Coordinates of C-alpha atoms (C1' of nucleotides) and ligand atoms in Angstrom, one line a residue:
Chain A
M224 CA -5.7 4.8 17.3
S225 CA -5.9 8.6 17.5
E226 CA -9.1 10.2 18.2
N227 CA -10.1 13.2 16.2
K228 CA -13.2 15.3 16.3
I229 CA -15.3 16.0 13.3
G230 CA -18.0 18.3 14.5
S231 CA -19.6 17.0 17.6
Y232 CA -18.7 13.4 17.1
I233 CA -15.5 11.6 17.7
F234 CA -14.4 9.0 15.4
A235 CA -11.5 6.6 15.7
V236 CA -9.2 6.6 12.8
N237 CA -8.6 3.7 10.5
Y238 CA -5.3 4.7 9.1
L239 CA -4.9 5.1 5.3
V240 CA -6.9 1.9 4.9
V241 CA -6.2 -0.1 1.9
F242 CA -7.8 -3.4 2.8
S243 CA -11.0 -3.9 4.8
K244 CA -10.7 -5.9 8.0
A245 CA -12.4 -8.8 6.1
C246 CA -9.6 -8.6 3.5
E247 CA -6.9 -8.4 6.1
Y248 CA -8.1 -11.5 7.8
G249 CA -8.6 -13.2 4.5
I250 CA -5.0 -12.6 3.4
K251 CA -3.6 -13.6 6.8
A252 CA -5.7 -16.7 7.0
T253 CA -4.8 -17.8 3.5
T254 CA -1.2 -17.2 4.2
Y255 CA -1.3 -19.3 7.3
I256 CA -3.3 -22.1 5.7
A257 CA -0.8 -22.2 2.9
S258 CA 2.2 -22.3 5.2
Q259 CA 0.7 -25.3 7.0
S260 CA -0.4 -27.0 3.8
L261 CA 3.3 -26.9 2.8
E262 CA 3.7 -29.3 5.7
E263 CA 0.7 -31.4 4.7
R264 CA -1.3 -30.1 7.7
R265 CA -5.0 -29.3 7.5
V266 CA -5.8 -26.5 9.9
S267 CA -9.0 -25.8 11.8
L268 CA -11.0 -22.6 12.0
K269 CA -10.1 -22.3 15.7
S270 CA -6.4 -22.6 15.1
I271 CA -6.5 -20.2 12.2
A272 CA -8.3 -17.5 14.2
E273 CA -5.8 -18.0 17.1
E274 CA -2.8 -17.8 14.8
I275 CA -3.8 -14.7 12.9
D276 CA -5.4 -13.0 16.0
S277 CA -8.9 -12.6 14.5
P278 CA -12.5 -13.0 15.8
V279 CA -13.4 -16.7 15.2
A280 CA -16.9 -16.4 13.9
F281 CA -16.1 -13.5 11.6
T282 CA -13.1 -15.4 10.3
A283 CA -15.4 -18.3 9.6
K284 CA -17.5 -16.2 7.2
I285 CA -14.4 -15.1 5.3
L286 CA -13.1 -18.7 5.0
Q287 CA -16.5 -19.7 3.7
T288 CA -16.2 -17.1 1.0
L289 CA -12.7 -18.1 0.1
A290 CA -13.8 -21.8 -0.1
R291 CA -16.8 -20.9 -2.3
N292 CA -14.3 -19.1 -4.6
K293 CA -12.1 -22.2 -4.7
I294 CA -9.2 -20.4 -3.2
I295 CA -9.0 -22.7 -0.2
D296 CA -10.4 -26.2 0.2
S297 CA -12.5 -27.0 3.2
S298 CA -13.8 -30.3 4.7
K299 CA -16.1 -31.0 7.5
G300 CA -16.0 -33.5 10.3
P301 CA -13.2 -34.8 12.5
T302 CA -9.9 -34.4 10.7
G303 CA -11.6 -31.7 8.7
G304 CA -10.4 -28.2 8.3
F305 CA -8.8 -26.0 5.7
L306 CA -6.2 -26.6 3.1
I307 CA -4.6 -25.3 -0.1
E308 CA -3.3 -27.6 -2.7
K309 CA 0.4 -27.1 -3.2
K310 CA 0.1 -27.0 -6.9
K311 CA -2.3 -24.1 -6.7
M312 CA -0.2 -22.0 -4.4
D313 CA 1.8 -20.4 -7.2
E314 CA -1.3 -19.5 -9.1
I315 CA -3.2 -17.8 -6.2
K316 CA -2.4 -14.2 -6.1
L317 CA -3.3 -11.6 -3.5
S318 CA -5.5 -9.9 -6.1
Q319 CA -7.8 -13.0 -6.2
I320 CA -8.3 -13.0 -2.5
V321 CA -9.1 -9.3 -2.5
S322 CA -11.6 -9.8 -5.3
A323 CA -13.2 -12.7 -3.6
I324 CA -13.8 -10.8 -0.4
D325 CA -14.3 -7.2 -1.4
G326 CA -15.7 -7.8 -4.9
D327 CA -14.4 -6.9 -8.3
N328 CA -14.1 -3.5 -9.8
I329 CA -11.7 -2.6 -7.2
Y330 CA -8.7 -0.8 -8.5
K331 CA -10.8 1.3 -10.8
G332 CA -12.2 3.7 -8.3
C333 CA -11.3 7.4 -8.2
G334 CA -9.2 8.6 -5.3
L335 CA -11.7 11.3 -4.6
G336 CA -14.8 9.2 -5.1
L337 CA -15.8 10.4 -8.6
S338 CA -18.2 7.9 -10.1
E339 CA -15.5 6.8 -12.5
C340 CA -11.8 7.4 -12.8
N341 CA -11.2 8.8 -16.2
A342 CA -7.9 10.2 -17.5
S343 CA -9.7 12.4 -20.0
R344 CA -11.8 14.0 -17.3
P345 CA -9.6 13.6 -14.2
C346 CA -10.1 14.7 -10.7
P347 CA -7.5 17.0 -9.2
V348 CA -5.4 14.2 -7.7
H349 CA -5.8 11.8 -10.6
H350 CA -2.3 12.4 -12.0
H351 CA -0.7 12.0 -8.6
F352 CA -2.9 9.0 -7.7
A353 CA -2.9 6.8 -10.7
K354 CA 0.6 5.7 -10.4
I355 CA 0.3 4.7 -6.9
R356 CA -2.9 2.8 -7.5
N357 CA -1.3 1.1 -10.4
D358 CA 1.7 0.0 -8.4
L359 CA -0.7 -1.4 -5.8
R360 CA -2.6 -3.3 -8.5
K361 CA 0.6 -4.7 -10.0
M362 CA 1.8 -5.7 -6.6
L363 CA -1.4 -7.6 -5.8
E364 CA -1.4 -9.3 -9.1
N365 CA 2.2 -10.4 -8.9
T366 CA 2.3 -11.6 -5.3
S367 CA 1.5 -15.2 -4.9
I368 CA 0.4 -17.0 -1.8
N369 CA 3.3 -19.4 -2.1
E370 CA 5.7 -16.5 -1.8
L371 CA 4.0 -15.2 1.4
A372 CA 3.6 -18.6 2.9
S373 CA 7.3 -19.4 2.3
G374 CA 8.4 -16.3 4.1
L375 CA 6.2 -17.2 7.0
E376 CA 7.4 -20.8 7.2
V377 CA 11.0 -19.7 7.3
G378 CA 10.2 -17.4 10.1
L379 CA 10.9 -14.3 8.2
T380 CA 7.5 -12.8 8.7
Y381 CA 4.8 -12.8 11.3
L382 CA 1.0 -12.8 11.5
K383 CA 0.5 -11.1 14.8
R384 CA 2.1 -8.9 17.3
Chain B
M288 CA -20.6 -0.6 -6.6
S289 CA -20.5 -4.4 -6.8
E290 CA -22.3 -6.5 -4.4
N291 CA -20.6 -9.4 -2.9
K292 CA -21.7 -11.9 -0.3
I293 CA -19.7 -12.7 2.8
G294 CA -21.5 -15.4 4.5
S295 CA -25.2 -14.6 4.8
Y296 CA -24.8 -10.9 4.4
I297 CA -24.3 -8.8 1.4
F298 CA -22.1 -5.8 1.6
A299 CA -21.4 -3.2 -0.9
V300 CA -17.8 -2.6 -1.7
N301 CA -15.9 0.5 -1.1
Y302 CA -13.1 0.0 -3.5
L303 CA -9.5 -0.1 -2.4
V304 CA -10.2 2.9 -0.2
V305 CA -7.4 5.1 0.6
F306 CA -9.3 8.1 1.8
S307 CA -12.4 8.1 4.0
K308 CA -15.4 9.9 2.5
A309 CA -14.8 12.7 5.0
C310 CA -11.3 13.1 3.6
E311 CA -12.5 13.0 0.0
Y312 CA -15.0 15.7 0.6
G313 CA -12.3 17.6 2.6
I314 CA -9.8 17.5 -0.3
K315 CA -12.4 18.4 -2.9
A316 CA -13.8 21.2 -0.8
T317 CA -10.4 22.7 -0.1
T318 CA -9.4 22.5 -3.7
Y319 CA -12.6 24.3 -4.8
I320 CA -12.3 27.0 -2.1
A321 CA -8.8 27.6 -3.2
S322 CA -9.6 27.9 -6.8
Q323 CA -12.3 30.5 -6.0
S324 CA -10.0 32.3 -3.6
L325 CA -7.5 32.7 -6.5
E326 CA -10.3 34.9 -8.0
E327 CA -10.9 36.7 -4.7
R328 CA -14.3 35.0 -4.2
R329 CA -15.5 33.7 -0.9
V330 CA -17.7 30.7 -1.3
S331 CA -20.7 29.5 0.8
L332 CA -21.3 26.0 2.2
K333 CA -24.1 25.5 -0.2
S334 CA -22.2 26.3 -3.3
I335 CA -19.3 24.1 -2.1
A336 CA -21.5 21.1 -1.5
E337 CA -23.1 21.6 -4.9
E338 CA -19.8 22.0 -6.7
I339 CA -18.2 19.0 -5.2
D340 CA -21.3 16.9 -5.1
S341 CA -21.4 16.2 -1.4
P342 CA -24.1 16.1 1.3
V343 CA -24.5 19.6 2.6
A344 CA -24.6 19.0 6.4
F345 CA -21.8 16.5 6.4
T346 CA -19.7 18.9 4.4
A347 CA -20.4 21.5 7.0
K348 CA -18.8 19.3 9.7
I349 CA -15.7 18.8 7.6
L350 CA -15.4 22.5 6.8
Q351 CA -15.6 23.3 10.5
T352 CA -12.8 20.9 11.2
L353 CA -10.7 22.4 8.5
A354 CA -11.4 25.9 9.8
R355 CA -10.5 24.9 13.4
N356 CA -7.2 23.6 12.0
K357 CA -6.6 26.9 10.2
I358 CA -6.5 25.3 6.9
I359 CA -9.4 27.4 5.6
D360 CA -10.8 30.6 6.9
S361 CA -14.5 31.0 7.6
S362 CA -16.7 33.9 8.4
K363 CA -20.4 34.1 9.3
G364 CA -23.2 36.3 8.2
P365 CA -24.2 37.7 4.8
T366 CA -21.2 37.9 2.5
G367 CA -19.7 35.2 4.8
G368 CA -18.3 31.9 3.6
F369 CA -15.0 30.2 3.2
L370 CA -11.7 31.4 1.9
I371 CA -8.1 30.4 1.7
E372 CA -5.4 33.1 1.9
K373 CA -3.4 33.1 -1.3
K374 CA -0.1 33.2 0.5
K375 CA -1.0 30.0 2.4
M376 CA -1.9 28.0 -0.6
D377 CA 1.6 26.9 -1.4
E378 CA 2.1 25.8 2.2
I379 CA -1.0 23.7 2.5
K380 CA -0.3 20.1 1.5
L381 CA -2.7 17.3 1.1
S382 CA -1.1 15.6 4.1
Q383 CA -2.3 18.4 6.3
I384 CA -5.9 18.0 5.2
V385 CA -5.8 14.3 5.7
S386 CA -4.3 14.7 9.2
A387 CA -6.8 17.3 10.2
I388 CA -9.7 15.1 9.2
D389 CA -8.6 11.5 9.8
G390 CA -6.2 12.2 12.6
D391 CA -2.5 11.8 12.8
N392 CA -0.5 8.5 12.9
I393 CA -1.8 7.7 9.5
Y394 CA 0.9 6.3 7.3
K395 CA 2.2 4.2 10.1
G396 CA -0.3 1.4 10.0
C397 CA 0.4 -2.2 8.9
G398 CA -1.3 -3.3 5.7
L399 CA -2.5 -6.4 7.5
G400 CA -3.6 -4.6 10.6
L401 CA -0.8 -5.7 13.0
S402 CA -0.7 -3.3 15.9
E403 CA 2.5 -1.8 14.6
C404 CA 4.4 -1.9 11.3
N405 CA 7.9 -2.9 12.1
A406 CA 10.5 -3.9 9.5
S407 CA 12.3 -6.1 12.0
R408 CA 9.2 -8.1 12.6
P409 CA 7.3 -7.7 9.4
C410 CA 4.0 -9.1 8.3
P411 CA 3.9 -11.1 5.1
V412 CA 3.1 -8.2 2.9
H413 CA 5.3 -5.6 4.6
H414 CA 8.1 -5.7 2.0
H415 CA 5.6 -5.4 -0.8
F416 CA 3.6 -2.8 1.0
A417 CA 6.1 -0.4 2.5
K418 CA 7.2 1.1 -0.8
I419 CA 3.7 1.9 -2.0
R420 CA 2.7 3.4 1.4
N421 CA 5.8 5.5 1.3
D422 CA 5.1 6.7 -2.2
L423 CA 1.7 7.7 -1.1
R424 CA 3.0 9.5 1.9
K425 CA 5.5 11.4 -0.2
M426 CA 2.8 12.3 -2.7
L427 CA 0.6 13.7 0.0
E428 CA 3.4 15.7 1.6
N429 CA 4.5 17.1 -1.7
T430 CA 1.2 18.0 -3.3
S431 CA 0.1 21.6 -2.5
I432 CA -3.4 22.9 -2.6
N433 CA -2.2 25.6 -4.9
E434 CA -1.2 23.0 -7.5
L435 CA -4.6 21.3 -7.3
A436 CA -6.5 24.6 -7.4
S437 CA -4.6 25.8 -10.4
G438 CA -5.4 22.7 -12.4
L439 CA -9.0 23.1 -11.6
E440 CA -9.1 26.8 -12.5
V441 CA -7.6 26.2 -15.8
G442 CA -10.2 23.5 -16.5
L443 CA -7.7 20.7 -16.6
T444 CA -9.4 18.8 -13.7
Y445 CA -12.9 18.2 -12.4
L446 CA -14.6 17.8 -9.1
K447 CA -17.7 15.8 -10.1
R448 CA -19.1 13.5 -12.7
Chain C
dC116 C1' -25.8 -46.8 13.9
dA117 C1' -24.3 -43.5 17.6
dA118 C1' -21.3 -40.1 19.1
dA119 C1' -18.1 -36.7 18.4
dT120 C1' -16.1 -33.1 15.6
dA121 C1' -15.7 -29.4 12.4
dA122 C1' -17.4 -26.4 8.8
dA123 C1' -21.8 -24.0 6.8
dG124 C1' -25.2 -20.8 7.3
dG125 C1' -28.8 -17.8 9.1
dA126 C1' -30.2 -14.4 12.4
dC127 C1' -28.8 -10.8 15.0
dA128 C1' -25.9 -7.3 17.7
dA129 C1' -22.2 -3.8 18.2
dT130 C1' -19.4 -0.4 16.3
dT131 C1' -18.0 2.9 13.0
dT132 C1' -18.8 5.9 9.4
dT133 C1' -21.7 8.7 6.9
dG134 C1' -25.4 11.7 6.8
dT135 C1' -29.6 14.9 8.7
dC136 C1' -32.0 18.3 11.5
dC137 C1' -32.5 22.2 14.0
dG138 C1' -31.5 25.9 17.1
dA139 C1' -27.7 29.2 18.5
dA140 C1' -24.3 32.6 17.4
dA141 C1' -22.2 36.0 14.5
dT142 C1' -22.4 39.6 11.1
dA143 C1' -23.8 42.6 7.3
dA144 C1' -27.4 45.5 5.4
dC145 C1' -31.2 48.2 6.0
Chain D
dG61 C1' -32.2 47.7 16.5
dT62 C1' -34.3 44.5 13.4
dT63 C1' -33.9 41.3 9.9
dA64 C1' -31.8 38.3 6.8
dT65 C1' -28.0 35.4 5.9
dT66 C1' -24.5 32.2 6.9
dT67 C1' -21.5 29.4 9.8
dC68 C1' -21.3 26.6 14.4
dG69 C1' -22.4 22.9 17.2
dG70 C1' -25.2 19.4 19.4
dA71 C1' -28.3 15.6 19.1
dC72 C1' -30.0 12.3 16.3
dA73 C1' -30.6 8.8 12.3
dA74 C1' -29.1 5.7 8.6
dA75 C1' -26.0 2.8 6.4
dA76 C1' -22.0 0.0 6.2
dT77 C1' -18.8 -2.9 8.4
dT78 C1' -17.4 -5.8 11.9
dG79 C1' -18.4 -9.2 15.1
dT80 C1' -21.4 -13.0 17.9
dC81 C1' -24.5 -16.8 18.6
dC82 C1' -26.7 -20.8 17.7
dT83 C1' -28.6 -24.5 14.7
dT84 C1' -27.8 -27.5 10.8
dT85 C1' -25.1 -30.5 7.9
dA86 C1' -21.4 -33.4 6.7
dT87 C1' -17.9 -36.7 8.0
dT88 C1' -14.9 -39.6 10.8
dT89 C1' -14.5 -43.0 14.4
dG90 C1' -15.9 -46.5 17.4
Ligands
FES68 S1 -10.3 10.6 -11.7 FE1 -9.8 10.6 -9.6 S2 -8.2 9.2 -9.5 FE2 -8.7 9.2 -11.6
FES69 S1 4.3 -5.0 9.3 FE1 2.7 -5.1 7.9 S2 3.1 -3.5 6.5 FE2 4.8 -3.4 7.8

DNA sequence: CAAATAAAGGACAATTTTGTCCGAAATAAC
DNA sequence: GTTATTTCGGACAAAATTGTCCTTTATTTG
């Protein structure tokens, strides 16, 4: 992380963030749970946090949100843990995870923070921006958890470094 | 802004943020200053903040940073204010503003927060993500302030609403 | 039924980002 | 030189996000 000064204060940089931390953890957790569900294994909070390299308690909050949104299935008690039904894996898209965690009305925002992105009254970067944002939206809507989990299972992708 | 619950707390959502607020204000301010500089007018902090609809004191910090980075020119005293030399406008790209405010090593980050984005050890979304991030980088590197300022001057684009 | 286990949930703490306030320094006009 | 104006810079405050701790609730096993 580079440090840069703005006025008197220093603030550490968060890259060209697209997802919040909560979302990052949510996507990674869901992917990991799915990959284990492919093998009929329920996974515990602890093992998830370890596998995706995330703070345990914070991850718990996110999993609760995902469970309330029926994206993942949770059960308490011994042998409990998290699971995703195989038949649902193809239906669950990245966009749903993002919506569950960061709320709806996502892709709508103006790149320069205008209260509304509107092509008939565009901000200076609208034309440049809209295409990229649209590509991102499409990508999120077209990418299924099944796809991500498969890549992980086969050892093609990784969840930590 | 939608409200969404994560666990016990409620947090307001910041869209699929790409720029920080500081960056947004920086881009808008620079664009406005440039559009006025095309007409040989220096502009004051106050008028900038008003025109781009941003908090005055916070905007001041950002303008200071941009001035230190020689992206804009500032002068004190009566008749003082901010200015961009016409001959520099073609050279100043969005990427420079972003770097000045949010620091360097921007476009490098992994979409899922891995410590490093690495194609030979990719995260599950790397393949989907890299293209979008690259498009964004190119866009920022190719868009000049002159271009943005011209659109604004002609009344094709807007800075608030 | 008791004990052990694991998620749910509430309260709270740390950090980061955003935003404010106010005096200092520079400069132009008188 | 004094005054008015405008940016600079430091300290501080608020808000949002990220992260922790601890108690409760559900469930399995013996
Ligand atoms: S109006 Fe700014 S991105 Fe569309
Ligand atoms: S490794 Fe995650 S985006 Fe490249």
